[in-house]
Amino acid sequence: MPSPQPPKRKERPCDACRKRKSRCVLEDDSPICVLCRFHNQECTFLHNPQSRKRKAPPADAINDNHANEAESHHSRRRLSSASNISRKSTVVQSRMIRTTNGTGVEEYADLDGSMPSLLKRTLGLQNNHHSQYIGATRGLEPSLLGRPSDVQIQIQLAEGTLRRMSSTEAFVLLPDSGTQGYAEELSDLDSIEEIVSPHGRALVDLYFRIVFPSFPILHKGVYLEKYNRSFREFSPPLLAAVYLLASHYWTYDDALSKQTKPDFKSLEKLARKALSDTIHRPKLSTVQAGLLLLQHTDTDSAELTAQLVSVAYGLGLHLDASEWEIPAWEKGLRKRLGWGLFMQSYWTSLGSGRPPFIHTSNWGLQPVTDSDFPENASHEDDQEGSSEVEKGRILFTHMISLSEILAELLETVFGVKAMREISSAGVNELALVLEKVKPVQIKLKEWFSSLPDCLSMESTHILKLNAVGYLRLAYVATEITLHRRIILALSPTTDPRLQQICRSVAHERFMFAIDFVQSLKPQHLSSFWYFASPQNFALIGVFGTLLLSTAPNTEEADFYRSKLREYRWILKINSENGARYMKPAMALLDANMALLTAAETHNGTNKSHMASKQAVPAASSSSTALTNSGFTPIDRYTMDEQYYSSTGGVDLSVSPAVYSPTSVSQAQDYGYEVDGRSMWAF
């Protein structure tokens, strides 16, 4: 008789796993389970399960069971990564690193010489241990540490192991075992892999093709080394976060585009649960996972960022590790990751309106250099829809320096003490604001002038995605934030000429922003966008609403209302064609316009007319809206080299209705002068 059809893998475990009472787990598309491959045996389904109700077995069967249990216990000790822990289990089982010769070790430092690995001397990515930085005021005295080359690098302490990094800096290495949720790590990893199976490897490849070049907070070689051995070597939230971000580009893989998407909502839920567990045994992978999840969704963005900053201080990510006794690749990774968190803190602060979680005085990282990046132009991927590696490195570097400028702006004029000082200045409020933002303005000008040609909006290549859009948008948001503060400092007592000039420059910044959004190409729109991009798109609408609400006459108010309608239309058509990050900006624009309408209705009059009566006398001519609104012609007021002018002048008599900004890639400069006297001197 023909043999019965073997049961499907989902219906029952194989014979060997059933005998060992172990979970039968597959990796990728392998027809052989992990344990059978490890023991080099057939993965069969020949035997039926034994009856649950049976008589006591004979003595020889008992002996066989004992032998099997001993064998199972031995295999778990040798290769715990090939087994799984029940979520209800109270026994903590260490994860082990599977080696090619069939043995297992607990830590990367114990891998034998025949097993090449980038991780053998790692501090921040150990397998079963996590580290805590010993600060200057902790119970251990840093001055007693000595040089790592002079004395033993690691010393056993009651609470863990002391590991010296330099003569003044050290960490305590603590075991992961016993921390919250550790017994569930392997189960979480299996569940994560089960959700995406059999597409795990394809998603990893997508991540490194598209996301990684523009946001390089992982080390590709380290990640792939671990992934090629076993997904069970990862921190569960990091494994899930890579899959989640790659899922945004599902259709950019020909094979995946023909498949049904996995349940990524369940994956995100599991990732967040696992992240809350790993914070109790923090490693570099904890910060990496958190930052990647924040690029995937901004849910609880400020709260999660605060947790990550706290973790980072414990990991020493705020310190210069260039002289530490760790691998060179980890020094570069720490620097990139530290700056990535610095960026996260300040752009979260801008979007939430809360004080930043990091202060520049406590962030001692050196600037990134080419040697800090694991890849260069020689690693370019020619596959359709890939990001440019070399451009991504340059982009990330300039985003860091722009974030430093944003940090100075937020601390200078939006800090609690600074805002109190400004509000107490009375009639000198505008002068004080201009004085404080002048250094920031100069740095913004220098930053923009230093941008290489490869970061221009026009620099796009066939078959390549281009993430430069998020960098240029961040620049627009920083400028808008600066000018938004200046406009808010205007009052009925402000010199009418100063008010005219401030509004003229703000008008140009708003038009520059609109022109930038209109210039976005499909290569930009479909690429990776930094988490702050939705809020930065929203700031353009907020700024336009502010200019509308303070417009001195009906003509100018109508102009800004018309431009805001155009801007909303751009957001709408782009968001409906895949640019989902623009939807929040459209919602916030609608909310601000609703607030403005409610305020006008409540006041019973047009707010812009009130501002006109209080601020600037109406001009005699009504031929142009800018002249009527106090945008005085250039022959009366001088400005430094203009944003959009190659000849050094701007015709401020041009009506907003016909105003047309020039290319967004031109060099920029601006200043404020009245009759040759610099406003900065007030």
XYZ file of C-alpha atoms in Angstrom:
682
model
C 0.000 0.000 0.000
C 1.186 3.526 -0.688
C 2.640 5.289 2.343
C 0.443 7.957 3.913
C 1.060 11.604 3.048
C 3.516 13.009 5.605
C 1.910 15.600 7.862
C 2.621 19.277 7.344
C 5.160 20.970 9.544
C 2.530 23.182 11.201
C 0.494 20.111 12.218
C 3.137 18.320 14.337
C 6.855 18.263 15.236
C 9.300 15.857 13.626
C 10.104 12.530 15.268
C 13.339 13.723 16.892
C 11.828 16.904 18.329
C 8.822 14.972 19.606
C 11.168 12.492 21.254
C 13.137 15.289 22.907
C 9.950 17.197 23.721
C 11.405 20.241 21.997
C 9.776 22.743 19.703
C 10.358 21.937 16.038
C 11.698 25.151 14.448
C 12.596 25.905 10.832
C 14.924 28.642 9.618
C 14.308 30.329 6.273
C 13.192 27.766 3.661
C 15.083 24.784 5.089
C 13.142 21.463 4.994
C 15.163 20.286 8.007
C 14.529 21.684 11.468
C 17.235 23.366 13.527
C 17.868 20.451 15.900
C 18.030 17.802 13.197
C 20.444 19.894 11.177
C 22.537 20.464 14.265
C 22.709 16.726 15.077
C 23.204 15.867 11.378
C 20.247 13.475 11.297
C 17.165 12.931 9.165
C 14.121 15.061 9.884
C 11.342 12.434 9.639
C 7.635 12.023 10.397
C 7.480 8.201 10.562
C 6.254 7.601 14.117
C 2.865 8.379 15.553
C 2.606 10.188 18.893
C 2.330 7.957 21.926
C -0.963 7.723 23.737
C -1.308 10.104 26.678
C -3.032 7.374 28.725
C -0.768 4.366 28.996
C 0.484 1.927 31.555
C 3.751 2.377 33.329
C 6.569 1.651 30.853
C 9.010 -1.172 31.444
C 12.334 -0.547 33.083
C 14.301 -0.495 29.827
C 11.941 2.179 28.435
C 12.454 4.255 31.551
C 16.200 3.978 31.077
C 15.838 5.044 27.451
C 13.781 8.079 28.512
C 16.396 9.019 31.066
C 19.065 8.760 28.403
C 17.023 10.888 26.050
C 16.482 13.512 28.759
C 20.209 13.580 29.479
C 20.946 13.968 25.775
C 18.388 16.769 25.510
C 19.857 18.500 28.556
C 23.349 18.211 27.057
C 22.240 19.624 23.717
C 20.555 22.563 25.428
C 23.797 23.364 27.217
C 25.702 23.208 23.945
C 23.207 25.032 21.769
C 20.458 26.891 23.578
C 19.858 29.012 20.494
C 18.416 25.919 18.827
C 15.761 25.459 21.492
C 12.915 27.548 22.757
C 11.736 28.636 26.175
C 8.065 28.558 27.040
C 6.599 31.930 28.033
C 5.335 30.258 31.210
C 8.713 28.783 32.115
C 10.334 29.974 35.333
C 13.753 28.540 34.399
C 16.166 31.044 32.852
C 18.126 29.555 29.980
C 21.173 31.344 28.545
C 21.337 32.035 24.848
C 24.352 30.495 23.179
C 26.180 31.230 19.962
C 26.018 28.422 17.437
C 29.305 27.727 15.696
C 30.002 26.003 12.421
C 31.738 23.039 14.050
C 28.657 22.102 16.066
C 29.616 23.602 19.407
C 28.233 26.555 21.286
C 29.660 29.295 23.481
C 27.954 31.883 25.644
C 30.000 34.935 24.673
C 31.693 36.161 21.517
C 35.025 36.422 23.346
C 34.973 32.608 23.735
C 34.753 31.867 20.013
C 37.785 29.828 18.978
C 40.392 31.099 16.566
C 38.892 29.189 13.647
C 35.686 31.212 13.996
C 36.307 34.709 12.572
C 34.081 37.318 14.186
C 33.882 41.101 14.498
C 32.353 40.687 17.943
C 35.128 39.009 19.947
C 36.154 42.142 21.886
C 32.869 44.013 21.840
C 31.660 45.971 24.851
C 28.194 47.073 23.822
C 26.902 44.010 21.950
C 27.789 41.063 24.170
C 25.507 38.047 23.959
C 24.593 37.342 27.588
C 25.875 40.429 29.386
C 25.097 44.127 29.442
C 27.225 47.039 30.610
C 26.789 50.043 32.911
C 29.033 53.088 32.730
C 30.823 54.042 35.960
C 30.371 57.794 36.263
C 32.582 60.198 38.187
C 30.308 60.253 41.248
C 29.586 56.525 41.480
C 30.812 54.366 44.361
C 33.868 53.138 42.427
C 36.680 55.673 42.222
C 37.773 56.291 38.579
C 41.213 57.552 39.618
C 42.086 54.046 40.843
C 41.458 52.414 37.490
C 44.927 52.784 36.004
C 45.719 52.067 32.353
C 44.265 48.921 30.738
C 47.731 48.109 29.385
C 49.271 48.309 32.852
C 46.851 46.136 34.799
C 44.283 43.436 34.207
C 41.535 44.809 31.977
C 38.725 42.945 33.771
C 38.327 42.551 37.550
C 35.660 40.453 39.221
C 33.356 42.414 41.546
C 30.524 41.277 43.779
C 27.884 42.684 41.412
C 29.601 41.830 38.142
C 32.868 42.293 36.284
C 34.748 45.583 36.041
C 36.059 46.248 32.536
C 38.451 49.143 32.013
C 38.215 51.229 28.848
C 40.852 53.843 29.691
C 42.631 55.294 32.704
C 39.493 57.202 33.714
C 36.571 55.243 32.279
C 35.236 51.792 33.044
C 32.066 49.709 32.885
C 30.518 47.027 35.051
C 29.474 43.972 33.037
C 26.330 42.377 34.413
C 24.642 39.101 33.398
C 21.394 39.311 31.428
C 20.044 36.293 33.287
C 17.420 37.259 35.837
C 16.442 40.569 34.247
C 12.836 41.314 33.299
C 11.614 39.215 30.378
C 14.924 37.458 29.759
C 13.344 34.001 29.941
C 11.054 35.024 27.065
C 13.717 36.323 24.676
C 14.059 33.170 22.602
C 10.304 32.759 22.455
C 9.960 36.389 21.308
C 12.603 35.853 18.623
C 10.833 32.738 17.363
C 7.510 34.579 17.277
C 9.047 37.490 15.361
C 10.609 35.186 12.809
C 7.427 33.172 12.497
C 5.441 36.311 11.571
C 7.722 37.221 8.653
C 8.737 33.697 7.597
C 9.810 32.841 4.945
C 10.600 36.459 3.991
C 13.076 37.337 6.733
C 16.207 37.389 4.608
C 14.530 39.359 1.819
C 13.432 42.017 4.327
C 16.956 42.265 5.756
C 18.315 42.780 2.241
C 15.690 45.482 1.604
C 16.652 47.276 4.792
C 20.328 47.427 3.879
C 19.527 48.453 0.310
C 17.228 51.380 1.117
C 17.174 52.456 4.772
C 20.676 51.750 6.020
C 22.624 53.997 3.586
C 20.658 57.081 4.668
C 20.449 56.248 8.380
C 23.572 54.180 9.213
C 23.145 53.425 12.917
C 23.845 49.699 12.458
C 27.046 47.983 11.390
C 26.173 45.956 8.323
C 29.015 43.446 8.719
C 28.172 42.753 12.373
C 24.456 42.421 11.677
C 24.898 40.032 8.774
C 27.491 37.947 10.637
C 24.961 37.305 13.386
C 22.037 36.835 11.004
C 23.956 34.285 8.936
C 24.503 32.182 12.075
C 21.060 32.525 13.622
C 18.378 35.148 14.109
C 18.378 34.021 17.759
C 21.569 35.973 18.413
C 19.687 39.261 18.104
C 17.911 41.422 20.578
C 14.232 40.774 19.695
C 13.236 44.443 19.205
C 16.175 45.076 16.846
C 15.315 42.084 14.683
C 11.691 43.239 14.538
C 12.578 46.895 13.895
C 14.669 46.024 10.843
C 11.783 43.962 9.458
C 9.291 46.769 10.167
C 11.279 49.489 8.420
C 11.974 47.220 5.462
C 8.239 46.541 5.158
C 7.736 50.137 3.946
C 9.533 49.104 0.747
C 7.875 45.727 0.267
C 7.124 46.369 -3.411
C 10.777 47.199 -4.165
C 11.571 43.485 -4.144
C 10.173 41.676 -7.162
C 9.602 38.427 -5.280
C 8.023 40.062 -2.212
C 5.707 42.242 -4.292
C 3.937 39.071 -5.453
C 3.438 37.807 -1.886
C 0.905 38.665 0.806
C 2.303 40.977 3.445
C 2.782 39.472 6.910
C 0.928 40.827 9.948
C 3.224 43.784 10.619
C 0.851 45.272 13.200
C 1.342 42.225 15.393
C 5.061 42.475 14.738
C 5.141 46.076 15.938
C 3.194 45.183 19.056
C 5.657 42.399 19.848
C 8.631 44.686 19.114
C 7.441 47.319 21.588
C 6.837 44.719 24.275
C 10.301 43.255 23.732
C 11.904 46.709 23.765
C 10.394 47.481 27.155
C 12.012 44.265 28.411
C 15.468 44.874 26.955
C 15.700 48.302 28.570
C 16.385 46.361 31.784
C 19.508 44.810 30.203
C 20.509 47.651 27.846
C 22.989 47.238 25.012
C 23.787 49.191 21.887
C 21.105 47.106 20.183
C 18.522 48.569 22.584
C 19.218 52.112 21.366
C 19.408 50.916 17.763
C 16.032 49.189 18.034
C 14.434 52.227 19.671
C 15.704 54.636 17.017
C 14.562 52.365 14.190
C 11.114 51.945 15.749
C 10.872 55.739 15.966
C 11.572 55.925 12.225
C 8.769 53.425 11.673
C 6.150 55.271 13.736
C 6.115 58.282 16.044
C 3.875 56.629 18.646
C 5.005 57.813 22.110
C 7.970 59.453 20.413
C 8.969 61.785 23.256
C 8.538 59.154 25.960
C 10.566 56.521 24.122
C 13.256 59.064 23.248
C 13.585 59.959 26.935
C 14.099 56.288 27.801
C 16.699 55.853 25.076
C 18.665 58.884 26.279
C 18.755 57.450 29.781
C 19.940 54.107 28.402
C 22.583 55.860 26.298
C 24.121 57.571 29.311
C 24.411 54.169 30.986
C 26.106 52.779 27.887
C 28.535 55.684 27.639
C 27.237 56.790 24.236
C 27.743 60.418 25.242
C 31.512 59.899 25.569
C 34.413 59.985 23.157
C 35.421 56.319 22.772
C 38.324 56.891 20.374
C 40.920 55.730 22.941
C 38.939 52.866 24.443
C 40.034 49.229 24.400
C 37.320 48.107 21.979
C 37.306 47.167 18.271
C 37.643 50.006 15.774
C 34.278 49.180 14.210
C 32.567 49.618 17.592
C 34.156 53.045 18.063
C 32.623 54.166 14.780
C 29.298 52.533 15.598
C 29.142 54.231 18.999
C 29.826 57.601 17.433
C 27.184 57.210 14.721
C 24.670 55.852 17.191
C 25.381 58.616 19.712
C 24.873 61.302 17.093
C 21.746 59.519 15.875
C 20.299 59.804 19.374
C 21.414 63.439 19.630
C 19.482 64.166 16.438
C 16.475 62.255 17.756
C 16.421 64.300 20.967
C 16.480 67.737 19.342
C 14.109 67.017 16.476
C 11.727 65.449 18.986
C 12.029 68.626 21.052
C 11.207 70.777 18.024
C 8.157 68.696 17.138
C 6.796 68.263 20.663
C 7.580 71.710 22.044
C 9.248 70.109 25.067
C 12.777 70.798 26.324
C 15.365 68.478 24.746
C 16.458 65.425 26.711
C 20.113 66.046 25.847
C 22.108 69.169 26.617
C 25.118 69.888 24.451
C 27.312 70.399 27.519
C 26.904 66.691 28.366
C 27.466 65.304 24.871
C 31.178 64.831 24.277
C 31.266 63.079 20.908
C 33.795 64.000 18.243
C 32.529 64.788 14.711
C 32.069 61.783 12.448
C 34.685 61.105 9.790
C 34.807 58.820 6.765
C 36.539 56.136 8.841
C 33.508 55.938 11.160
C 31.323 54.475 8.418
C 31.399 50.749 7.598
C 30.713 51.251 3.914
C 31.765 53.537 1.071
C 31.154 53.984 -2.629
C 32.711 50.594 -3.398
C 29.713 48.944 -1.702
C 27.086 50.545 -3.957
C 24.130 48.294 -4.786
C 23.141 48.426 -8.455
C 19.762 46.823 -7.860
C 16.781 48.899 -8.927
C 15.416 51.119 -6.163
C 18.523 51.136 -3.965
C 19.824 54.146 -2.048
C 23.256 55.587 -2.760
C 25.745 54.544 -0.081
C 28.268 57.359 -0.554
C 25.558 60.022 -0.720
C 23.910 58.564 2.371
C 27.132 58.886 4.365
C 27.522 62.546 3.359
C 23.836 63.210 4.012
C 23.994 61.719 7.512
C 27.083 63.800 8.331
C 25.407 67.054 7.291
C 22.234 66.131 9.168
C 24.319 65.863 12.337
C 25.823 69.324 11.858
C 22.395 70.802 11.073
C 21.039 69.226 14.257
C 23.791 70.960 16.220
C 22.608 74.287 14.796
C 19.010 73.430 15.703
C 20.189 72.576 19.228
C 21.771 76.021 19.577
C 18.608 77.696 18.287
C 16.333 75.821 20.690
C 18.603 76.463 23.665
C 19.142 80.133 22.750
C 15.599 81.415 22.213
C 13.239 78.580 23.180
C 14.755 77.518 26.497
C 12.714 78.326 29.599
C 15.191 80.886 30.938
C 15.757 82.422 27.494
C 12.014 82.837 26.880
C 11.600 84.450 30.297
C 14.435 86.859 29.514
C 12.938 87.739 26.130
C 9.421 88.265 27.475
C 10.832 90.561 30.175
C 12.594 92.762 27.628
C 9.462 94.785 26.895
C 9.934 97.114 23.914
C 13.385 95.601 23.345
C 12.008 92.094 22.772
C 12.613 92.071 19.023
C 16.115 93.506 19.392
C 17.006 90.821 21.951
C 15.632 88.034 19.752
C 17.616 89.279 16.758
C 20.759 89.480 18.842
C 20.335 85.920 20.080
C 19.563 84.364 16.687
C 22.296 86.164 14.757
C 24.991 83.497 15.477
C 22.526 80.781 14.473
C 21.708 82.623 11.256
C 25.392 82.850 10.377
C 25.902 79.134 11.018
C 22.868 78.265 8.907
C 24.280 80.304 6.043
C 27.664 78.578 6.327
C 26.004 75.162 6.574
C 23.991 75.736 3.417
C 27.017 77.062 1.547
C 29.040 73.981 2.496
C 26.595 71.494 0.960
C 28.283 69.477 -1.801
C 26.717 69.217 -5.232
C 25.659 65.624 -4.576
C 23.169 66.897 -1.966
C 21.375 69.226 -4.352
C 17.774 68.461 -5.220
C 18.714 68.092 -8.864
C 21.310 65.375 -8.194
C 19.279 62.246 -8.913
C 20.297 59.085 -10.746
C 18.443 56.503 -12.775
C 17.209 53.479 -10.770
C 18.305 55.103 -7.487
C 16.274 56.495 -4.602
C 17.412 59.809 -3.133
C 16.914 60.614 0.574
C 18.291 64.154 0.340
C 14.723 65.440 0.659
C 14.615 64.841 4.411
C 17.854 66.803 4.888
C 16.704 69.809 2.849
C 13.326 69.725 4.597
C 15.100 69.769 7.972
C 16.990 72.864 6.851
C 13.722 74.535 5.833
C 12.208 73.681 9.229
C 15.191 75.169 11.084
C 14.964 78.410 9.113
C 11.213 78.613 9.628
C 11.652 78.074 13.357
C 14.112 80.979 13.501
C 11.852 83.355 11.557
C 8.764 82.181 13.390
C 10.379 83.415 16.603
C 11.175 86.778 14.996
C 7.605 87.248 13.746
C 6.255 86.388 17.203
C 8.463 89.140 18.657
C 6.794 91.837 16.533
C 4.376 94.101 18.374
C 2.377 97.317 17.780
C 5.316 99.263 19.237
C 7.853 97.796 16.797
C 9.418 100.305 14.408
C 7.257 100.040 11.262
C 10.331 99.750 9.057
C 11.693 96.849 11.091
C 8.334 95.160 10.924
C 8.277 95.545 7.157
C 11.709 93.999 6.732
C 11.053 91.109 9.127
C 7.862 90.247 7.304
C 9.591 90.550 3.925
C 12.262 88.005 4.854
C 9.656 85.725 6.461
C 7.633 85.957 3.244
C 10.648 84.786 1.247
C 11.267 81.886 3.625
C 7.669 80.748 3.265
C 7.862 80.906 -0.531
C 11.184 79.055 -0.455
C 9.550 76.281 1.558
C 6.593 75.983 -0.821
C 8.944 75.886 -3.795
C 10.994 73.138 -2.143
C 7.958 70.890 -1.617
C 6.893 71.440 -5.210
C 10.371 70.451 -6.418
C 10.277 66.951 -4.902
C 10.667 64.192 -7.475
C 9.498 60.564 -7.294
C 13.060 59.516 -6.365
C 12.753 61.769 -3.302
C 9.166 60.969 -2.360
C 9.691 57.196 -2.416
C 12.949 57.195 -0.481
C 13.651 57.037 3.254
C 12.312 60.032 5.202
C 13.593 60.862 8.666
C 11.052 60.522 11.496
C 10.832 64.335 11.919
C 9.735 64.876 8.316
C 5.951 64.870 9.000
C 6.349 67.532 11.692
C 8.706 69.534 9.456
C 6.177 69.525 6.617
C 3.636 70.669 9.186
C 5.847 73.586 10.270
C 5.601 75.047 6.772
C 1.820 75.183 7.130
C 2.079 76.557 10.677
C 4.375 79.326 9.473
C 2.027 80.230 6.645
C -0.882 80.333 9.098
C 1.118 82.677 11.335
C 1.828 85.006 8.421
C -1.857 84.888 7.492
C -3.034 85.646 11.025
C -0.718 88.648 11.301
C -1.243 89.969 7.751
C -1.784 93.770 7.915
C -4.456 93.928 5.211
C -6.978 91.906 3.283
C -4.881 91.601 0.111
C -1.938 90.007 1.872
C -4.228 87.804 3.955
C -5.899 86.559 0.776
C -2.489 85.820 -0.727
C -1.389 83.641 2.187
C -4.762 81.938 2.339
C -4.413 81.075 -1.353
C -0.862 79.778 -0.889
C -1.934 77.611 2.029
C -4.656 76.086 -0.116
C -2.038 75.302 -2.777
C 0.240 73.803 -0.149
C -2.553 71.628 1.188
C -3.230 70.386 -2.336
C 0.436 69.394 -2.766
C 0.326 67.483 0.514
C -2.923 65.786 -0.473
C -1.893 64.519 -3.899
C 1.505 63.352 -2.658
C 0.069 61.555 0.372
C -2.515 59.794 -1.787
C 0.296 58.620 -4.059
C 2.361 56.974 -1.352
C 3.939 59.841 0.616
C 2.084 58.909 3.796
C 4.425 61.061 5.897
C 2.628 64.150 4.506
C -0.769 63.261 5.966
C 0.002 64.558 9.498
C 1.078 67.885 8.001
C -2.237 68.198 6.191
C -4.151 67.423 9.391
C -2.213 70.032 11.379
C -2.719 72.624 8.666
C -6.472 72.009 8.828
C -6.374 72.299 12.620
C -4.511 75.616 12.531
C -6.849 77.048 9.923
C -9.818 75.977 12.033
C -8.329 77.725 15.069
C -7.742 80.878 13.039
C -11.312 80.854 11.731
C -12.669 80.335 15.240
C -10.556 83.215 16.545
C -11.754 85.559 13.799
C -15.357 84.596 14.452
C -14.914 85.100 18.189
C -13.365 88.522 17.732
C -16.091 89.553 15.343
C -13.635 91.229 13.026
C -10.843 90.456 10.641
C -7.673 90.001 12.681
C -5.447 91.094 9.830
C -7.232 94.469 9.661
C -6.646 94.978 13.369
C -2.952 94.265 12.907
C -2.856 96.743 10.035
C -4.260 99.554 12.154
C -1.885 98.830 15.016
C 1.305 98.248 13.067
C 1.926 100.037 9.763
C 0.030 102.915 8.185
C -1.504 101.959 4.875
C 0.444 102.999 1.816
C -1.135 105.393 -0.596
C -0.902 103.032 -3.513
C -3.057 99.917 -3.683
C -1.579 98.498 -6.854
C 0.408 95.787 -5.072
C -0.352 93.830 -1.951
C 3.236 93.871 -0.720
C 3.404 97.660 -0.898
C 0.068 97.948 0.887
C 1.225 95.581 3.606
C 4.385 97.512 4.313
C 6.844 95.493 2.223
C 8.812 98.600 1.378
C 10.716 98.853 -1.932
C 14.414 98.107 -1.921
C 15.426 101.708 -2.543
C 14.370 102.644 1.007
C 15.745 99.646 2.942
C 18.828 97.575 2.323
C 19.364 93.931 3.044
C 22.586 91.956 2.791
C 23.021 89.527 -0.110
C 19.600 88.086 -0.706
C 18.449 84.512 -0.542
C 17.350 84.299 -4.131
C 19.292 86.977 -5.902
C 22.517 86.548 -7.788
C 22.858 90.323 -8.091
C 22.439 91.087 -4.403
C 18.994 92.676 -4.552
C 15.349 91.683 -4.138
C 12.484 93.630 -5.595
C 10.234 93.886 -2.572
C 7.621 95.812 -4.529
C 6.614 92.681 -6.396
C 3.105 91.545 -5.540
C 2.733 88.248 -3.686
C 0.255 87.204 -6.315
C 2.978 87.116 -8.952
C 5.969 86.440 -6.716
C 8.059 83.565 -8.014
C 11.107 82.337 -6.073
C 14.135 81.135 -7.971
C 15.913 77.829 -7.648
C 16.159 76.400 -4.159
C 19.763 75.422 -4.758
C 21.162 78.971 -4.970
C 23.497 80.331 -2.309
C 21.770 82.212 0.479
C 22.499 85.073 2.821
C 20.389 87.515 4.675
C 20.556 90.209 7.263
C 18.500 93.082 8.537
C 19.503 96.710 8.004
C 17.593 99.979 8.162
C 19.139 103.036 6.478
C 22.522 101.308 6.590
C 22.283 100.572 10.320
C 22.394 96.895 11.246
C 19.410 95.640 13.209
C 21.696 93.121 14.884
C 23.245 96.010 16.853
C 20.053 96.746 18.772
